[in-house]
Coordinates of C-alpha atoms and ligand atoms in Angstrom, one line a residue:
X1 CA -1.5 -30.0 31.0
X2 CA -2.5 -27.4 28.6
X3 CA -6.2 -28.5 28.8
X4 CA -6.0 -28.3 32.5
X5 CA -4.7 -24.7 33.0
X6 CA -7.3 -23.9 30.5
X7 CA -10.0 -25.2 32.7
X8 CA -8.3 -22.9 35.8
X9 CA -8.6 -19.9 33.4
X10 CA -12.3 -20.7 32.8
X11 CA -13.1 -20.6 36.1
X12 CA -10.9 -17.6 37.1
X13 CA -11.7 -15.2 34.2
X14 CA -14.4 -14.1 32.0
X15 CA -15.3 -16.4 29.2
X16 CA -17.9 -16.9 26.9
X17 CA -20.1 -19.4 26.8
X18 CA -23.2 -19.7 24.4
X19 CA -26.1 -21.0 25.8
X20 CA -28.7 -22.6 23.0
X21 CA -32.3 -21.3 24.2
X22 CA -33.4 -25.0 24.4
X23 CA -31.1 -24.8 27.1
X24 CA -31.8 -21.6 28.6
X25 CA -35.7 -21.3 30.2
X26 CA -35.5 -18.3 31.3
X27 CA -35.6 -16.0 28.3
X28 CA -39.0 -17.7 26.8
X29 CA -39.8 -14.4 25.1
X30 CA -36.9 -14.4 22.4
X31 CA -37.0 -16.0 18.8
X32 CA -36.1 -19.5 18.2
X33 CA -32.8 -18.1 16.3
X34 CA -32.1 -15.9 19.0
X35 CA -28.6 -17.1 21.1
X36 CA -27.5 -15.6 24.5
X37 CA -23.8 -15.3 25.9
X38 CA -23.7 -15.2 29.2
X39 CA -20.0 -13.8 30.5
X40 CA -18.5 -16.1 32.9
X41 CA -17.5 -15.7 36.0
X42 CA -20.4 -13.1 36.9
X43 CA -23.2 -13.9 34.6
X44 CA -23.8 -10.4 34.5
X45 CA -24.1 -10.2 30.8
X46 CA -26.4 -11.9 28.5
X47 CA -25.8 -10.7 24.7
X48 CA -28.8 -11.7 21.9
X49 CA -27.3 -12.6 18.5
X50 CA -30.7 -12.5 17.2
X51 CA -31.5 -13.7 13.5
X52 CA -28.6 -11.9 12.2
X53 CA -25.9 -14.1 10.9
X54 CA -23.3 -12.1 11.5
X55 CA -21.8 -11.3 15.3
X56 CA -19.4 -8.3 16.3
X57 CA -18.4 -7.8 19.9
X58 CA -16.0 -5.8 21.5
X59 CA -14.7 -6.5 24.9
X60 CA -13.7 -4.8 27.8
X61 CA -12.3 -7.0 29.6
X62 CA -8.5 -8.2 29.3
X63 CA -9.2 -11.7 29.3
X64 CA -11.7 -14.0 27.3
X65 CA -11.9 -18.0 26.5
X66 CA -13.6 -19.3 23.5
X67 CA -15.3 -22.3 25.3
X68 CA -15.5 -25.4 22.9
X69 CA -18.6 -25.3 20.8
X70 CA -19.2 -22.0 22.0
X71 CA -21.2 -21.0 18.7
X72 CA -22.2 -24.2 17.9
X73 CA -25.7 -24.2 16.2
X74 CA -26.0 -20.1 16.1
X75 CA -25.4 -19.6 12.4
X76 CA -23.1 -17.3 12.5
X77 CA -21.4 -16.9 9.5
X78 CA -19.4 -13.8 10.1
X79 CA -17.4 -13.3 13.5
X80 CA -15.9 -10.2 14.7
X81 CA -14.1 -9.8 18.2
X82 CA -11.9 -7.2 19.4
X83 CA -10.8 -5.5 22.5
X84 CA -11.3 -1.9 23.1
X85 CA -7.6 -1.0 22.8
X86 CA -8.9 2.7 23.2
X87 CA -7.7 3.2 27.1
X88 CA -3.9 2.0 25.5
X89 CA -1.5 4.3 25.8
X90 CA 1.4 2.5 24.5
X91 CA 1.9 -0.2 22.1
X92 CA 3.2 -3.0 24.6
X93 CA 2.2 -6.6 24.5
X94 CA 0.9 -6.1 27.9
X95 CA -1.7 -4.3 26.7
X96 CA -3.1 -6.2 24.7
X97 CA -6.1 -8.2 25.6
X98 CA -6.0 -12.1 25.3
X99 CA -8.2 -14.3 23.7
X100 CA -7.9 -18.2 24.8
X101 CA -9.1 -20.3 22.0
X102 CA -9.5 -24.5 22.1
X103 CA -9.2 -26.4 19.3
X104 CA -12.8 -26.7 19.3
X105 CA -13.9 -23.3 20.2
X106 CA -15.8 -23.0 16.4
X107 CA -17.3 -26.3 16.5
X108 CA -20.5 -26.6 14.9
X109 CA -19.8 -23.2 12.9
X110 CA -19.7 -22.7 9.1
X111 CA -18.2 -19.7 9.2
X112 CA -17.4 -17.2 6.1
X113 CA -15.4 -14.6 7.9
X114 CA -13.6 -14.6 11.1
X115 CA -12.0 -11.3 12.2
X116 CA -10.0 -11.0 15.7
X117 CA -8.1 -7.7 16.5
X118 CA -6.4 -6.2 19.7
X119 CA -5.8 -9.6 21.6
X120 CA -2.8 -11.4 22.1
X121 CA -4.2 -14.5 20.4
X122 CA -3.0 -18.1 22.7
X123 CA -3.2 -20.3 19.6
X124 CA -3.2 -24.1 20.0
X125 CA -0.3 -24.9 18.2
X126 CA -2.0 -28.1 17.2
X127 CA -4.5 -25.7 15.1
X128 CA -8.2 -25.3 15.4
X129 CA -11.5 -27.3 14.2
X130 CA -11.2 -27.0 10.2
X131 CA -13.5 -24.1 9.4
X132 CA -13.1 -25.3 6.0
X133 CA -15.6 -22.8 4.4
X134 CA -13.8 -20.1 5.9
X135 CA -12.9 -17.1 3.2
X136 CA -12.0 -14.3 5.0
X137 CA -9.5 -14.2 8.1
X138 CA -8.3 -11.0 10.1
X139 CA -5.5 -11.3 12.6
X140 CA -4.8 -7.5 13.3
X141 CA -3.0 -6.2 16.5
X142 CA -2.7 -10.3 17.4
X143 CA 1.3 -9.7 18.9
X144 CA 1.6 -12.5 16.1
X145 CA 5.4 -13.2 16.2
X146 CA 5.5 -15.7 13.6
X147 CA 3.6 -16.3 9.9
X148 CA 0.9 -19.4 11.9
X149 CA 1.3 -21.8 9.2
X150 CA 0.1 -24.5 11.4
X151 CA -3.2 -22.7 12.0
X152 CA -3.4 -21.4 8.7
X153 CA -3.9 -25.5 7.7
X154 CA -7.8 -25.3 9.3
X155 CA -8.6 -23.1 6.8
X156 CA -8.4 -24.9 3.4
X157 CA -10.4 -22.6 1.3
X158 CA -8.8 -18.9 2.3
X159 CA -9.4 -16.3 0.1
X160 CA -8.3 -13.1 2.2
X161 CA -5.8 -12.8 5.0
X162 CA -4.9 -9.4 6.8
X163 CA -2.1 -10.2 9.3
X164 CA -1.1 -6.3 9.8
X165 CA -0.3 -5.2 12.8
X166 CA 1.7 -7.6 14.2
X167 CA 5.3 -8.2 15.1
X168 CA 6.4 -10.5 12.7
X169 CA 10.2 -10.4 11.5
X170 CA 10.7 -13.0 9.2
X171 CA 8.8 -14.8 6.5
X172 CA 9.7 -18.3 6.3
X173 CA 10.0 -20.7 3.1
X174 CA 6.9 -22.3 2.5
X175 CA 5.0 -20.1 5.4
X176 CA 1.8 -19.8 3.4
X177 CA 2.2 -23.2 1.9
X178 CA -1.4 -24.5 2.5
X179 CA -3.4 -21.1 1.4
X180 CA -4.2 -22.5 -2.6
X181 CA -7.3 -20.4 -3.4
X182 CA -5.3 -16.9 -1.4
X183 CA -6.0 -14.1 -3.2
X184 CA -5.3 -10.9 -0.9
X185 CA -2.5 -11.3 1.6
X186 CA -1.8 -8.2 3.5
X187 CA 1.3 -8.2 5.9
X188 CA 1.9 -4.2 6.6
X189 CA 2.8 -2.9 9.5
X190 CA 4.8 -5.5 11.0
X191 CA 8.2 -5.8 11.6
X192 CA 9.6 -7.8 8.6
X193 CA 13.2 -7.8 8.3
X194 CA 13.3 -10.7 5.9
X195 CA 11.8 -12.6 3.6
X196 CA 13.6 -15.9 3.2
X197 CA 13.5 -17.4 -0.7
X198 CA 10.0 -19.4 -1.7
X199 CA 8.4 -17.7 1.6
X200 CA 5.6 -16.8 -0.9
X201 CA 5.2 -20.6 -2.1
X202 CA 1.8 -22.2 -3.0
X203 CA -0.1 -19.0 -3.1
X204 CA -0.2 -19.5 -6.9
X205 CA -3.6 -17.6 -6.8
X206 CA -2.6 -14.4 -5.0
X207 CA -3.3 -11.2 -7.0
X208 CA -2.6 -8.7 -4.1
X209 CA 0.4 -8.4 -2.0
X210 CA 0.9 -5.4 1.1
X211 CA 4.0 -5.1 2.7
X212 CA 3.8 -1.8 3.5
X213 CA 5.1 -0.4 6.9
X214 CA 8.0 -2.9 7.3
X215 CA 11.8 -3.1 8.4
X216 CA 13.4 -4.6 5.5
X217 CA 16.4 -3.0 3.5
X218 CA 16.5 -5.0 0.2
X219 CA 13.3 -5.6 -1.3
X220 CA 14.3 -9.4 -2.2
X221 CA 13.7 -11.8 -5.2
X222 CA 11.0 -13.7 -3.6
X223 CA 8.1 -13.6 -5.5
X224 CA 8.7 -16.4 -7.6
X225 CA 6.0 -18.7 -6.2
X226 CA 3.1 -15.9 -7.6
X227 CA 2.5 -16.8 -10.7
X228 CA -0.9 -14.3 -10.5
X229 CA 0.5 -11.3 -9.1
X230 CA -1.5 -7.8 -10.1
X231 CA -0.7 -5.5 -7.3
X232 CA 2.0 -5.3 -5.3
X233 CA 2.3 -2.2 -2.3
X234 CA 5.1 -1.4 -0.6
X235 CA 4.5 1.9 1.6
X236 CA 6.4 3.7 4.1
X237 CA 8.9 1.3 4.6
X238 CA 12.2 4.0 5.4
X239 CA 14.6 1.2 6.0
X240 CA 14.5 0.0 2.4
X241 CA 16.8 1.1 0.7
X242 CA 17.4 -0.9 -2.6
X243 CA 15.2 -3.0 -4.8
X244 CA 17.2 -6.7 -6.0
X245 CA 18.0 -6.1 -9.5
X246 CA 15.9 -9.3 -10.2
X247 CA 12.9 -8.0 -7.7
X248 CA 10.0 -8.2 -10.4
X249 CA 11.5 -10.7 -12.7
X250 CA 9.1 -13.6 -12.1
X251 CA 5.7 -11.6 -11.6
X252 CA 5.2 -10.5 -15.3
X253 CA 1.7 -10.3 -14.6
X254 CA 1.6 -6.9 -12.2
X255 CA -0.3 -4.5 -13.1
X256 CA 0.4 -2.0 -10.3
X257 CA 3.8 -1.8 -8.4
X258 CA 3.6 1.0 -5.5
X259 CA 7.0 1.5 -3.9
X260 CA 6.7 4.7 -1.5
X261 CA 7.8 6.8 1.6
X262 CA 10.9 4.2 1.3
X263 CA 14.8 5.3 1.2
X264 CA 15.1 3.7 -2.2
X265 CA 18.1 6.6 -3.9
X266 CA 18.3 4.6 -7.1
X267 CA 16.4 2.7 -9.8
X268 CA 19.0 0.5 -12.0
X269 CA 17.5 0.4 -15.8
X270 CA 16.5 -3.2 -16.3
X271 CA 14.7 -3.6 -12.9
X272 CA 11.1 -2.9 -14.2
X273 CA 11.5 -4.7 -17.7
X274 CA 10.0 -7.8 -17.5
X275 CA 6.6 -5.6 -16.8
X276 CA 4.6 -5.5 -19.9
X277 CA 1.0 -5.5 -18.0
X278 CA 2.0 -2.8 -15.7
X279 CA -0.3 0.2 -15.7
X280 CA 0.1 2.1 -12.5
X281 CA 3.4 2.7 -10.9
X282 CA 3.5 4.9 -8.2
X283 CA 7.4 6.2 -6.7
X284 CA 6.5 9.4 -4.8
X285 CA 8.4 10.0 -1.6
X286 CA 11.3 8.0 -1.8
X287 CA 14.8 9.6 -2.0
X288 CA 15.4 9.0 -5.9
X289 CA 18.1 11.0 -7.6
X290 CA 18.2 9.9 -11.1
X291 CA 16.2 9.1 -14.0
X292 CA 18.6 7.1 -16.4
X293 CA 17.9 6.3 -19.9
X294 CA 15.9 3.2 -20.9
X295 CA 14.7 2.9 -17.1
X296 CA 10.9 2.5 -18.4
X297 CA 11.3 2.0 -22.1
X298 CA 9.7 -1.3 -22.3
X299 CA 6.8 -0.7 -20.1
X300 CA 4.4 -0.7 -23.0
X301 CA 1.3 -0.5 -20.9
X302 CA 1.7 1.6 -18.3
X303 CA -0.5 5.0 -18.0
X304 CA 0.4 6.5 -14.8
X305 CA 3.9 7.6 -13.6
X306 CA 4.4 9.2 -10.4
X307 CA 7.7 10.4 -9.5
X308 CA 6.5 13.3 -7.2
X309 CA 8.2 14.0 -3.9
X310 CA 11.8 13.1 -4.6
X311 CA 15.3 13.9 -5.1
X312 CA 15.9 13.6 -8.9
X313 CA 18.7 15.7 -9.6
X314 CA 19.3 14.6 -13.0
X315 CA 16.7 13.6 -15.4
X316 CA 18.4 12.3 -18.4
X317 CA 18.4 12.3 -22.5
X318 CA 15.7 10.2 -23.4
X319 CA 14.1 9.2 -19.9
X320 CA 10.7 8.5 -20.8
X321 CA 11.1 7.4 -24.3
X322 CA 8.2 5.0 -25.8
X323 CA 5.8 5.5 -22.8
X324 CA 2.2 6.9 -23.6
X325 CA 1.0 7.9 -20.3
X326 CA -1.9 9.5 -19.2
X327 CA -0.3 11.2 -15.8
X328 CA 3.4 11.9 -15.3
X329 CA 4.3 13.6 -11.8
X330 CA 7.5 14.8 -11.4
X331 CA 6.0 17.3 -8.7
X332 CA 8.0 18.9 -6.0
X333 CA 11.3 17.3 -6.0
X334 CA 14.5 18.1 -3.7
X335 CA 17.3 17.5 -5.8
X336 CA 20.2 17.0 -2.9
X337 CA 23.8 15.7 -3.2
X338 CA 23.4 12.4 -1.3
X339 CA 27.0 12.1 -0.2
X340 CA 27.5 16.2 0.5
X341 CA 24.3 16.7 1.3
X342 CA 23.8 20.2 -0.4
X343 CA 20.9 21.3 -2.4
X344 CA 21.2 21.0 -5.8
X345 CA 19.6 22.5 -9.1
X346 CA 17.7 19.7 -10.9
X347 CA 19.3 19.4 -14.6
X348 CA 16.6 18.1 -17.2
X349 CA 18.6 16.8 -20.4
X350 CA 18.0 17.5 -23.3
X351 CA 15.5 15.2 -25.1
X352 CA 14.5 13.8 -21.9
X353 CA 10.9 13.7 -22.8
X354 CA 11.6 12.7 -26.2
X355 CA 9.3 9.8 -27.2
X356 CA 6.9 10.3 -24.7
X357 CA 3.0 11.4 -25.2
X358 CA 1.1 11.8 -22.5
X359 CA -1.7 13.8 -20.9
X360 CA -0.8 15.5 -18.4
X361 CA 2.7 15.8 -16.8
X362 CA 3.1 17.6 -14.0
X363 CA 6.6 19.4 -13.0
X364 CA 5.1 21.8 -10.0
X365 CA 6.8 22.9 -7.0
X366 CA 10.5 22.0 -8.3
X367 CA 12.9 24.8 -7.5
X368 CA 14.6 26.5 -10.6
X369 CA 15.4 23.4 -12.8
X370 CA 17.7 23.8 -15.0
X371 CA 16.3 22.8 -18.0
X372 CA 18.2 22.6 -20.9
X373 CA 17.9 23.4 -24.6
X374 CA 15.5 21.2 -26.2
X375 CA 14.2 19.9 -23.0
X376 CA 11.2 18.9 -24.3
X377 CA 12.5 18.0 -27.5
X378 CA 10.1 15.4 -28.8
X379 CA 7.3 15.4 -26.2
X380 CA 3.6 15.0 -27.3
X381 CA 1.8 16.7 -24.2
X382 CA -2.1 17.3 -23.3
X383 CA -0.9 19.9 -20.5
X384 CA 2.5 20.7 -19.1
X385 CA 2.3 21.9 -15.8
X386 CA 5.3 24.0 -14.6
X387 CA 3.5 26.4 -12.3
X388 CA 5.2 27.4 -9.2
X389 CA 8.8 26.8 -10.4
X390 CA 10.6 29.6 -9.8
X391 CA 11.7 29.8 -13.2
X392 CA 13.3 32.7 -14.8
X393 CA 13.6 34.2 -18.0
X394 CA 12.8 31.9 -20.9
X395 CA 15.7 31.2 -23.5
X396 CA 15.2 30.6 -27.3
X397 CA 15.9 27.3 -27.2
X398 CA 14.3 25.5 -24.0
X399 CA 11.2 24.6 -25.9
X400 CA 12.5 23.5 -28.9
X401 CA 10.4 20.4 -30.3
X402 CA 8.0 20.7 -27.6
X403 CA 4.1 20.1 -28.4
X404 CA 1.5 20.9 -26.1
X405 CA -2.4 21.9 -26.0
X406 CA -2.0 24.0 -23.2
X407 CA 1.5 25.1 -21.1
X408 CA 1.0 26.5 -17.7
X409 CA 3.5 29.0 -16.5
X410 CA 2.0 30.6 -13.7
X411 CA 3.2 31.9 -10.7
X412 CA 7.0 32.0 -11.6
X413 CA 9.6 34.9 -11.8
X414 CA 9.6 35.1 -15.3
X415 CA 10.3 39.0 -16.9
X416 CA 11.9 38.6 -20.0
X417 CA 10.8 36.0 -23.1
X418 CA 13.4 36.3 -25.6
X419 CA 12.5 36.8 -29.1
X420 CA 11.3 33.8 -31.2
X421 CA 11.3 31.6 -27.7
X422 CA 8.0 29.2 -29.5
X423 CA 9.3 29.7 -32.6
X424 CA 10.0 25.4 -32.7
X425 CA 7.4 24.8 -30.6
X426 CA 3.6 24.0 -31.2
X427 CA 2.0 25.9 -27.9
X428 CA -2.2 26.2 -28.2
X429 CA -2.4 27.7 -25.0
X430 CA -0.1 29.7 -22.8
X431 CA -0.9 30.9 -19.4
X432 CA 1.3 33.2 -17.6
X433 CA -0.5 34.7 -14.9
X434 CA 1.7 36.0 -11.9
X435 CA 4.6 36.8 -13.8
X436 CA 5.8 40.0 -14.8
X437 CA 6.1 39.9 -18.4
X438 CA 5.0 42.5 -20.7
X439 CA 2.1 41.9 -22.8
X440 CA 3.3 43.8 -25.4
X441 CA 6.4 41.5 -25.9
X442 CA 4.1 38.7 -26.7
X443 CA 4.0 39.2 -30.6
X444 CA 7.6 38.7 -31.0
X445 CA 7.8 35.0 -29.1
X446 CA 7.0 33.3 -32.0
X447 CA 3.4 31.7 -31.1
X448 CA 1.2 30.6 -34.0
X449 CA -1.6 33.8 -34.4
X450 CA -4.4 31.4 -32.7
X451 CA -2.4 30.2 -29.5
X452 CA -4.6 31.7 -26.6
X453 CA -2.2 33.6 -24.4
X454 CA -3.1 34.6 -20.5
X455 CA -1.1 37.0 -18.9
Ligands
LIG501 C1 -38.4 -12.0 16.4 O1 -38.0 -11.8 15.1 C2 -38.9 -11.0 14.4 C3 -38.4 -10.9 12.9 O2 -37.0 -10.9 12.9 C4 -38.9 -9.6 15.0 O3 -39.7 -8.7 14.3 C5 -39.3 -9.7 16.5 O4 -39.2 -8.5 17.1 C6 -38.5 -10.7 17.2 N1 -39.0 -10.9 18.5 C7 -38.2 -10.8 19.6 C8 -38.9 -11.1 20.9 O5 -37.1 -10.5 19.6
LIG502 C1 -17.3 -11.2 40.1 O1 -17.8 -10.2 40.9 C2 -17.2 -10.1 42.2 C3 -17.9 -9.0 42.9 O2 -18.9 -8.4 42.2 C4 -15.7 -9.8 42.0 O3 -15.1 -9.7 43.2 C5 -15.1 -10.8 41.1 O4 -13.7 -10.5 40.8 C6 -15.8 -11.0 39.8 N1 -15.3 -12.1 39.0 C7 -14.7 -11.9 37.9 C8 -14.2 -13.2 37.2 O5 -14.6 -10.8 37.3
LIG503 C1 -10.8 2.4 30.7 O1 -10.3 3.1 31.8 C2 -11.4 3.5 32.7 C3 -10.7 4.3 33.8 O2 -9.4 4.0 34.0 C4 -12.0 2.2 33.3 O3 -13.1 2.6 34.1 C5 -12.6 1.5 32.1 O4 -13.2 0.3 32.5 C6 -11.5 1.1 31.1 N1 -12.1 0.6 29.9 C7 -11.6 -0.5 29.3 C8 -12.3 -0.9 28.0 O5 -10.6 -1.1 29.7
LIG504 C1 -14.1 1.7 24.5 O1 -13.6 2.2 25.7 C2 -13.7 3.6 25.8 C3 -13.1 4.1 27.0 O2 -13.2 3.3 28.1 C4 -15.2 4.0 25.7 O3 -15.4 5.4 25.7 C5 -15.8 3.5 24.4 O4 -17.2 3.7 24.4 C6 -15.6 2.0 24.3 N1 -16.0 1.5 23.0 C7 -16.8 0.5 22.8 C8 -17.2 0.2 21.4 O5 -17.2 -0.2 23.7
LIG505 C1 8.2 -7.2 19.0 O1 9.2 -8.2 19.2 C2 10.4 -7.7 19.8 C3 11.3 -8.9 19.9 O2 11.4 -9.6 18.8 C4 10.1 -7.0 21.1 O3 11.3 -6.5 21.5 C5 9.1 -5.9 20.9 O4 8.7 -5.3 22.1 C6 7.8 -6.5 20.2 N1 6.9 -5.4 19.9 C7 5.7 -5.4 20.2 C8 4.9 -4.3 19.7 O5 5.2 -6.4 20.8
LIG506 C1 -3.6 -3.5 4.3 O1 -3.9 -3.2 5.6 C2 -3.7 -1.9 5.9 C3 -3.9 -1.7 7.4 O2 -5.0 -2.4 7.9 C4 -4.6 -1.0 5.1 O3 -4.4 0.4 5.4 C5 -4.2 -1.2 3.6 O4 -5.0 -0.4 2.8 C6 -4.3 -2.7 3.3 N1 -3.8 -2.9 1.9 C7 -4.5 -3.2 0.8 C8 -3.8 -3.3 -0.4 O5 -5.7 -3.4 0.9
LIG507 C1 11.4 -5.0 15.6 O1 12.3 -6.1 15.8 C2 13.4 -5.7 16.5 C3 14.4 -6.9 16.5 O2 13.7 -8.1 16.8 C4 13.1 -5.2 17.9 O3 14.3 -4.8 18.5 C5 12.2 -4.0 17.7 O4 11.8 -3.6 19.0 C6 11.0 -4.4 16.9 N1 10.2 -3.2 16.7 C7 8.9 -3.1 17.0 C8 8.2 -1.8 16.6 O5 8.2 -4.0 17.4
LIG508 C1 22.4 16.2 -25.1 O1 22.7 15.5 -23.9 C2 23.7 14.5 -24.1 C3 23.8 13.8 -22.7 O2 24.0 14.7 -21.7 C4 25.0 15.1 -24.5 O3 25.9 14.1 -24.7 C5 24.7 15.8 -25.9 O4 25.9 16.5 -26.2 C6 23.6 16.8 -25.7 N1 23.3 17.3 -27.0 C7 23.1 18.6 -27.3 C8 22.8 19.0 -28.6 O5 23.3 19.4 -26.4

């Protein structure tokens, strides 16, 4: 039945058929590698492949059928077709343009990399011809509803898979069962509401994960079937809102964890602790109000922190203890009561930097925080940043402990440094531009004779 209507489609709409030149007279004057498509239908077109082995085509027309063997014998090792989506106006399935492939439509091909994007793929649910050489596989824009497990089976040796794009809502146990030798799996920008336990099974080589631009609420405890895990993204996903306690407890071996432009409000200490490799973790612009004690104390590799873009409101006594970082951003947060919704002033703790050395942190663009005595308590820093933070007079006590290279106060609404303000602190540099202090004060804050001072 289904081979039938398929041979009603071929003679109704445009399909492709490759012609070898043994079997094409006509065009006498091309090379002996040299392959010709003619277009169905109205064999209008004729397309060269030439000697290259690698083939991109984009269609214009909304239908096209992958005759069996249609390739065969041309070489081609890397295959790219698309539809020019670019007359689209919306995102509907109509819209999309289909592409009708048999089981056998890459017979006789060896390919490395097959990449298909803007159709509405009609996939033979019995799979296709094993490209078993096959490393590389784009699905993107496909209206793929469904992880194609039985597909994914006629390609044994699959290193790469990029199924983004698609509308995909759940991940099923076992869904990528057959993909051994998987390294990069990226799944953003579907519509993935859940990902049912061991969904991630058998992909015991996989070393990057994407699952950005998704629906789901609760990033789960499913990764325990990647044992190899290095990066994990998780972008603009607004819907989530909470990561599982037990999220990252069975991939140890992450080196970079991106959760971003998510509603994640809070991190519960414990929840990064089984990361000893991590080095990169990036949190900006997700709706965090809290930095608790002990939330990245055991993270003994890590070197860049970024925090920027959220709602901490409270930073507290000992946030950051034991980490030597090379970047900490803590840029531009909107502290904001998340059940009365009222802007807050962010409270930094003291010793909340105690323990830390790093070189650079970053604290721009935060309204007024009130930072209190002995702050900084501890800290070991290259540069503090706190330019642009609205901040007013400084106290005697707020940099207590602190020990920086350089400290960068500018552009703030600072008048008045009381007396003896450095006294506690080791400050080699202090640059005050765009405020309005005095620079005859400057004697009596209590900076060693060789700090450099700008004002
Ligand atoms: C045949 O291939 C050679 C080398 O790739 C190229 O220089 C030549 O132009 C081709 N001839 C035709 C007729 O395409
Ligand atoms: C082929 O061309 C004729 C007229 O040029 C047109 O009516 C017909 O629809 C075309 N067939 C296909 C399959 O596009
Ligand atoms: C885009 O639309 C124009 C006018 O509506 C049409 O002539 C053209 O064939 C379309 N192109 C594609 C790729 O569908
Ligand atoms: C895609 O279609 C648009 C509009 O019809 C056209 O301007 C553009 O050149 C086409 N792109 C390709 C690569 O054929
Ligand atoms: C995705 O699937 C849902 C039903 O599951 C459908 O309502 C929606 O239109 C589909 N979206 C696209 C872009 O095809
Ligand atoms: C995943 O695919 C998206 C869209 O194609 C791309 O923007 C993103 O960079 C990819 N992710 C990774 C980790 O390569
Ligand atoms: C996502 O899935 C839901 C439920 O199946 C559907 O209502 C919605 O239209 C889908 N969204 C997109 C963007 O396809
Ligand atoms: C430092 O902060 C902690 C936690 O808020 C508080 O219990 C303690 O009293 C504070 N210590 C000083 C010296 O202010």
């Amino acid at each position: 039945m289904k081979f039938s209507t398929e041979i009603y489609l071929i003679s109704l709409v445009l399909s492709i058929r490759l012609l070898s030149i043994t079997r094409s007279c006509e065009f006498s004057s091309l090379n002996r590698s040299d392959r010709i498509i003619n277009v169905d239908g109205n064999t209008t077109r004729v397309i060269k492949i030439g000697n290259s082995d690698r083939f991109d085509m984009m269609f214009g027309t909304p239908y096209a059928i992958i005759d069996p063997q249609a390739f065969d014998g041309s070489g081609v090792k890397t295959l790219h077709l698309s539809f020019n989506t670019s007359n689209h106006t919306s995102n509907e399935a109509s819209n999309y343009g289909r592409i009708l492939l048999t089981p056998e439509s890459f017979v006789g091909l060896d390919l490395d990399s097959l990449s298909l994007k803007g159709t509405d793929l009609t996939l033979n649910r019995d799979g296709l011809t094993p490209l078993r050489s096959l490393n590389h596989l784009t699905l993107k824009s496909c209206n793929i509803v469904e992880v194609p497990t039985i597909l994914l089976m006629s390609f044994p040796k699959l290193q790469s898979l990029i199924l983004s794009h698609n509308n995909m809502t759940v991940v099923h146990h076992n869904g990528f069962e057959s993909l051994q030798h998987l390294w990069y799996l990226n799944l953003s920008s579907n519509n993935i509401t859940t990902f049912e336990s061991g969904c991630f099974n058998g992909l015991e080589e996989l070393e990057r994960l994407d699952l950005s631009g998704n629906s789901f609420i609760l990033l789960p405890d499913a990764f325990e079937g990647l044992p190899k895990l290095l990066e994990l993204h998780v972008r603009n996903c607004p819907n989530l809102k909470e990561i599982d306690d037990n999220a990252f407890r069975a991939t140890p071996t992450l080196t970079a964890l991106t959760i971003s432009g998510t509603g994640v409000r809070s991190l519960q200490p414990g929840v990064f602790d089984g990361l000893l490799r991590l080095k990169w973790l990036q949190l900006s612009d997700n709706q965090i109000n809290r930095i608790r004690k002990n939330l990245f104390n055991k993270l003994e590799s890590l070197e860049y922190l970024f925090l920027d873009n959220n709602r901490i409101m409270r930073m507290e006594s000992h946030a950051f203890s034991r980490l030597n970082l090379r970047y900490l951003g803590l840029s531009y947060q909107s502290p904001m009561d998340s059940d009365t919704f009222h802007v807050q002033r962010q409270v930094i703790e003291n010793r909340t930097f105690d323990g830390l050395t790093v070189d650079i942190i970053s604290m721009v663009g935060t309204l007024n925080p009130n930072i209190t005595p002995a702050a900084f308590d501890g800290l070991i820093a290259g540069l503090v940043d706190l330019h642009c933070a609205n901040l007013g007079n400084i106290e005697t006590d707020i940099f207590i402990g602190l020990n920086v290279r350089k400290l960068d106060l500018r552009l703030n609404r600072i008048s008045i440094i009381v007396a003896d303000a450095f006294k506690e602190a080791v400050v080699e540099e202090l640059d005050l531009s765009f405020n309005s202090v005095k620079i005859t004060d400057y004697p009596s804050w209590g900076l060693s004779e060789t700090a450099l001072v700008t004002i």
